[in-house]
CSV table of C-alpha atoms in Angstrom, one decimal:
chain,number,residue,atom,x,y,z
A,245,LYS,CA,10.9,31.8,25.6
A,246,SER,CA,10.9,33.0,22.0
A,247,ALA,CA,11.9,36.5,21.2
A,248,ASP,CA,9.2,36.4,18.5
A,249,PRO,CA,5.6,37.2,19.8
A,250,ASP,CA,4.0,35.2,17.0
A,251,MET,CA,5.9,32.1,18.0
A,252,GLU,CA,4.9,32.7,21.6
A,253,ARG,CA,1.1,32.9,20.5
A,254,VAL,CA,1.6,29.6,18.4
A,255,ILE,CA,3.1,27.8,21.6
A,256,GLU,CA,0.0,29.2,23.7
A,257,TYR,CA,-2.5,28.1,21.0
A,258,LEU,CA,-0.9,24.6,21.0
A,259,ASP,CA,-1.1,24.4,24.8
A,260,GLN,CA,-4.6,25.6,24.7
A,261,ALA,CA,-5.7,23.1,22.1
A,262,ASN,CA,-4.1,20.2,24.2
A,263,ASP,CA,-5.9,21.6,27.3
A,264,SER,CA,-9.2,21.9,25.5
A,265,PHE,CA,-9.0,18.5,24.0
A,266,PHE,CA,-7.5,16.4,26.7
A,267,ARG,CA,-8.7,18.1,30.0
A,268,ARG,CA,-12.0,19.6,29.0
A,269,ASP,CA,-13.3,17.3,26.3
A,270,GLU,CA,-13.8,20.4,24.1
A,271,ALA,CA,-12.6,19.0,20.6
A,272,GLU,CA,-14.3,21.9,18.6
A,273,GLN,CA,-12.4,24.6,20.6
A,274,ALA,CA,-9.1,22.6,20.4
A,275,LEU,CA,-9.3,22.5,16.6
A,276,VAL,CA,-9.9,26.2,16.6
A,277,PHE,CA,-6.7,26.8,18.4
A,278,LEU,CA,-4.9,24.3,16.2
A,279,HIS,CA,-6.1,26.2,13.0
A,280,GLU,CA,-5.0,29.5,14.5
A,281,ALA,CA,-1.5,28.1,15.2
A,282,ILE,CA,-1.2,26.7,11.7
A,283,ARG,CA,-2.3,29.9,10.2
A,284,LEU,CA,0.3,31.9,12.2
A,285,LEU,CA,3.1,29.6,11.2
A,286,LYS,CA,2.3,29.6,7.6
A,287,SER,CA,1.9,33.4,7.5
A,288,LYS,CA,5.5,33.9,8.7
A,289,PRO,CA,7.7,35.1,5.7
A,290,ASP,CA,11.0,33.8,7.0
A,291,VAL,CA,11.0,29.9,7.8
A,292,SER,CA,13.2,28.4,10.5
A,293,LYS,CA,13.8,24.9,11.6
A,294,ALA,CA,12.0,25.5,14.8
A,295,GLN,CA,8.9,27.1,13.1
A,296,SER,CA,9.0,24.1,10.8
A,297,GLU,CA,9.0,21.5,13.9
A,298,LEU,CA,6.1,23.5,15.3
A,299,LEU,CA,4.2,23.3,12.1
A,300,VAL,CA,4.6,19.6,11.8
A,301,LEU,CA,3.5,19.1,15.4
A,302,ALA,CA,0.4,21.3,15.0
A,303,LEU,CA,-0.5,19.5,11.7
A,304,ALA,CA,0.0,16.0,13.4
A,305,THR,CA,-1.9,17.1,16.5
A,306,LEU,CA,-4.7,18.3,14.1
A,307,ALA,CA,-4.7,15.1,12.2
A,308,LYS,CA,-4.9,13.1,15.5
A,309,MET,CA,-7.6,15.3,17.0
A,310,SER,CA,-9.6,15.4,13.9
A,311,PHE,CA,-9.5,11.7,13.5
A,312,ASP,CA,-10.5,11.2,17.0
A,313,ALA,CA,-13.4,13.6,16.4
A,314,LYS,CA,-14.4,11.6,13.4
A,315,LEU,CA,-13.5,14.5,11.0
A,316,THR,CA,-11.6,12.1,8.8
A,317,ASP,CA,-11.5,14.7,5.8
A,318,GLN,CA,-9.7,17.1,8.0
A,319,ALA,CA,-7.4,14.5,9.5
A,320,ARG,CA,-6.5,13.3,6.0
A,321,GLU,CA,-5.7,16.8,4.9
A,322,ALA,CA,-3.4,17.6,7.8
A,323,MET,CA,-1.6,14.2,7.5
A,324,GLU,CA,-1.3,14.5,3.6
A,325,THR,CA,0.2,18.0,4.1
A,326,ILE,CA,3.0,16.5,6.2
A,327,LEU,CA,3.4,13.4,4.0
A,328,GLN,CA,3.8,15.4,0.9
A,329,VAL,CA,7.2,16.7,2.1
A,330,LEU,CA,8.1,14.2,4.9
A,331,PRO,CA,7.2,10.9,3.1
A,332,ASP,CA,8.6,8.8,5.9
A,333,TYR,CA,7.2,10.9,8.9
A,334,PRO,CA,7.3,8.6,12.0
A,335,LEU,CA,4.3,8.1,14.1
A,336,ASP,CA,5.1,7.8,17.7
A,337,PRO,CA,3.1,5.0,19.2
A,338,LYS,CA,2.9,6.8,22.6
A,339,PHE,CA,1.0,9.6,20.8
A,340,PHE,CA,-0.7,7.8,18.0
A,341,PRO,CA,-2.9,4.9,18.6
A,342,PRO,CA,-2.9,1.7,16.4
A,343,HIS,CA,-6.1,2.5,14.6
A,344,PHE,CA,-4.5,6.0,13.6
A,345,ARG,CA,-1.3,4.6,12.4
A,346,THR,CA,-3.2,2.1,10.3
A,347,TYR,CA,-5.2,5.0,9.0
A,348,VAL,CA,-2.0,6.8,8.1
A,349,GLN,CA,-0.3,3.8,6.6
A,350,GLU,CA,-3.4,3.6,4.1
A,351,LEU,CA,-2.8,7.3,3.3
A,352,LYS,CA,1.0,6.5,2.6
A,353,GLN,CA,-0.1,3.6,0.2
A,354,LYS,CA,-2.5,5.8,-1.7
A,355,ARG,CA,0.2,8.5,-1.9
A,356,ASP,CA,2.7,5.8,-3.2
A,357,GLU,CA,0.2,5.0,-6.0
A,358,ARG,CA,0.2,8.5,-7.1
A,359,ALA,CA,2.8,10.0,-9.4
A,360,ALA,CA,6.1,11.1,-7.8
A,361,GLY,CA,9.3,12.7,-8.7
A,362,ILE,CA,12.7,13.7,-7.1
A,363,LEU,CA,14.1,17.0,-6.0
A,364,ARG,CA,17.7,17.7,-6.0
A,365,VAL,CA,18.9,20.9,-4.2
A,366,GLU,CA,22.4,22.0,-4.6
A,367,SER,CA,23.7,25.4,-3.2
A,368,SER,CA,26.8,27.4,-2.4
A,369,PRO,CA,27.5,27.5,0.4
A,370,HIS,CA,26.5,23.8,1.4
A,371,ALA,CA,24.5,23.1,4.6
A,372,VAL,CA,21.7,25.5,3.6
A,373,SER,CA,18.4,24.6,5.2
A,374,VAL,CA,15.8,23.5,2.8
A,375,PHE,CA,12.0,23.8,3.3
A,376,LEU,CA,9.2,22.7,1.2
A,377,ASN,CA,5.9,24.4,2.0
A,378,GLY,CA,7.4,25.6,5.1
A,379,ILE,CA,8.3,22.3,6.4
A,380,PHE,CA,12.2,21.5,7.0
A,381,VAL,CA,13.2,18.6,4.9
A,382,GLY,CA,17.0,18.8,5.1
A,383,THR,CA,20.2,20.6,4.2
A,384,SER,CA,21.8,21.0,0.9
A,385,PRO,CA,23.1,19.2,-1.1
A,386,ALA,CA,19.9,17.2,-0.7
A,387,THR,CA,18.1,14.6,-3.0
A,388,LEU,CA,14.4,14.1,-1.9
A,389,LYS,CA,12.7,11.1,-3.4
A,390,ASN,CA,9.1,10.3,-3.7
A,391,ILE,CA,7.8,13.8,-3.6
A,392,PRO,CA,4.2,13.7,-5.1
A,393,ALA,CA,4.0,15.5,-8.5
A,394,GLY,CA,2.8,19.1,-7.8
A,395,ILE,CA,3.6,22.7,-7.2
A,396,TYR,CA,5.7,23.7,-3.9
A,397,ALA,CA,7.0,26.6,-2.3
A,398,LEU,CA,10.8,26.2,-1.9
A,399,THR,CA,12.6,28.2,0.6
A,400,LEU,CA,16.5,28.0,1.2
A,401,ASN,CA,17.7,29.6,4.3
A,402,ALA,CA,21.5,30.2,4.8
A,403,THR,CA,23.0,31.8,7.9
A,404,HIS,CA,23.6,35.5,7.5
A,405,ARG,CA,21.8,35.7,4.1
A,406,GLN,CA,18.2,36.5,2.9
A,407,PRO,CA,16.1,33.5,2.5
A,408,HIS,CA,15.6,32.4,-1.2
A,409,GLN,CA,12.1,31.4,-2.1
A,410,GLN,CA,10.7,30.1,-5.2
A,411,GLN,CA,7.8,28.1,-6.6
A,412,ILE,CA,9.0,24.7,-8.0
A,413,THR,CA,7.1,22.0,-10.0
A,414,ILE,CA,7.7,18.4,-9.2
A,415,VAL,CA,7.1,16.1,-12.3
A,416,HIS,CA,6.2,12.4,-12.2
A,417,ALA,CA,9.4,10.2,-12.7
A,418,LYS,CA,11.6,13.3,-13.3
A,419,MET,CA,14.3,14.9,-11.4
A,420,THR,CA,13.9,18.6,-10.5
A,421,THR,CA,17.1,20.3,-9.6
A,422,VAL,CA,17.5,23.6,-8.0
A,423,LYS,CA,20.8,25.3,-7.8
């Protein structure tokens, strides 16, 4: 059990989505629950590693359920949200069937063809949690490669300190350094 009521609701939404999709064959209702879980997770001002893991789980589940429901635009958007900050996101064969893994591999290839840059995060103290768009991507010091060019919300969380948040721009073939 979480001490945060919003996180409890997120977990309930994820459970309800799975129940709706797998037990009752109600894909539309499952997608509503997933969107609500994602909305709640993205609305939290403080980002934690546990929230990030739930966000990735919710997005991956949304992608798979959308793909199964033949909502490929929604599936692509959910997976691209993950791949944008976790380019090497592993797809568990127990959860993702071969046709979906092939689909994601095609998304990765298209993403690799687009412009990408590098993000270098340095901090004092070290071992600060680094989040891009609410998704945990590592601890400082960190060098993140193949980040698609674009604007991102960067959050640095250090124990016993206020989170540092800023907007950053990743530029093609350039290294963006944040200290």
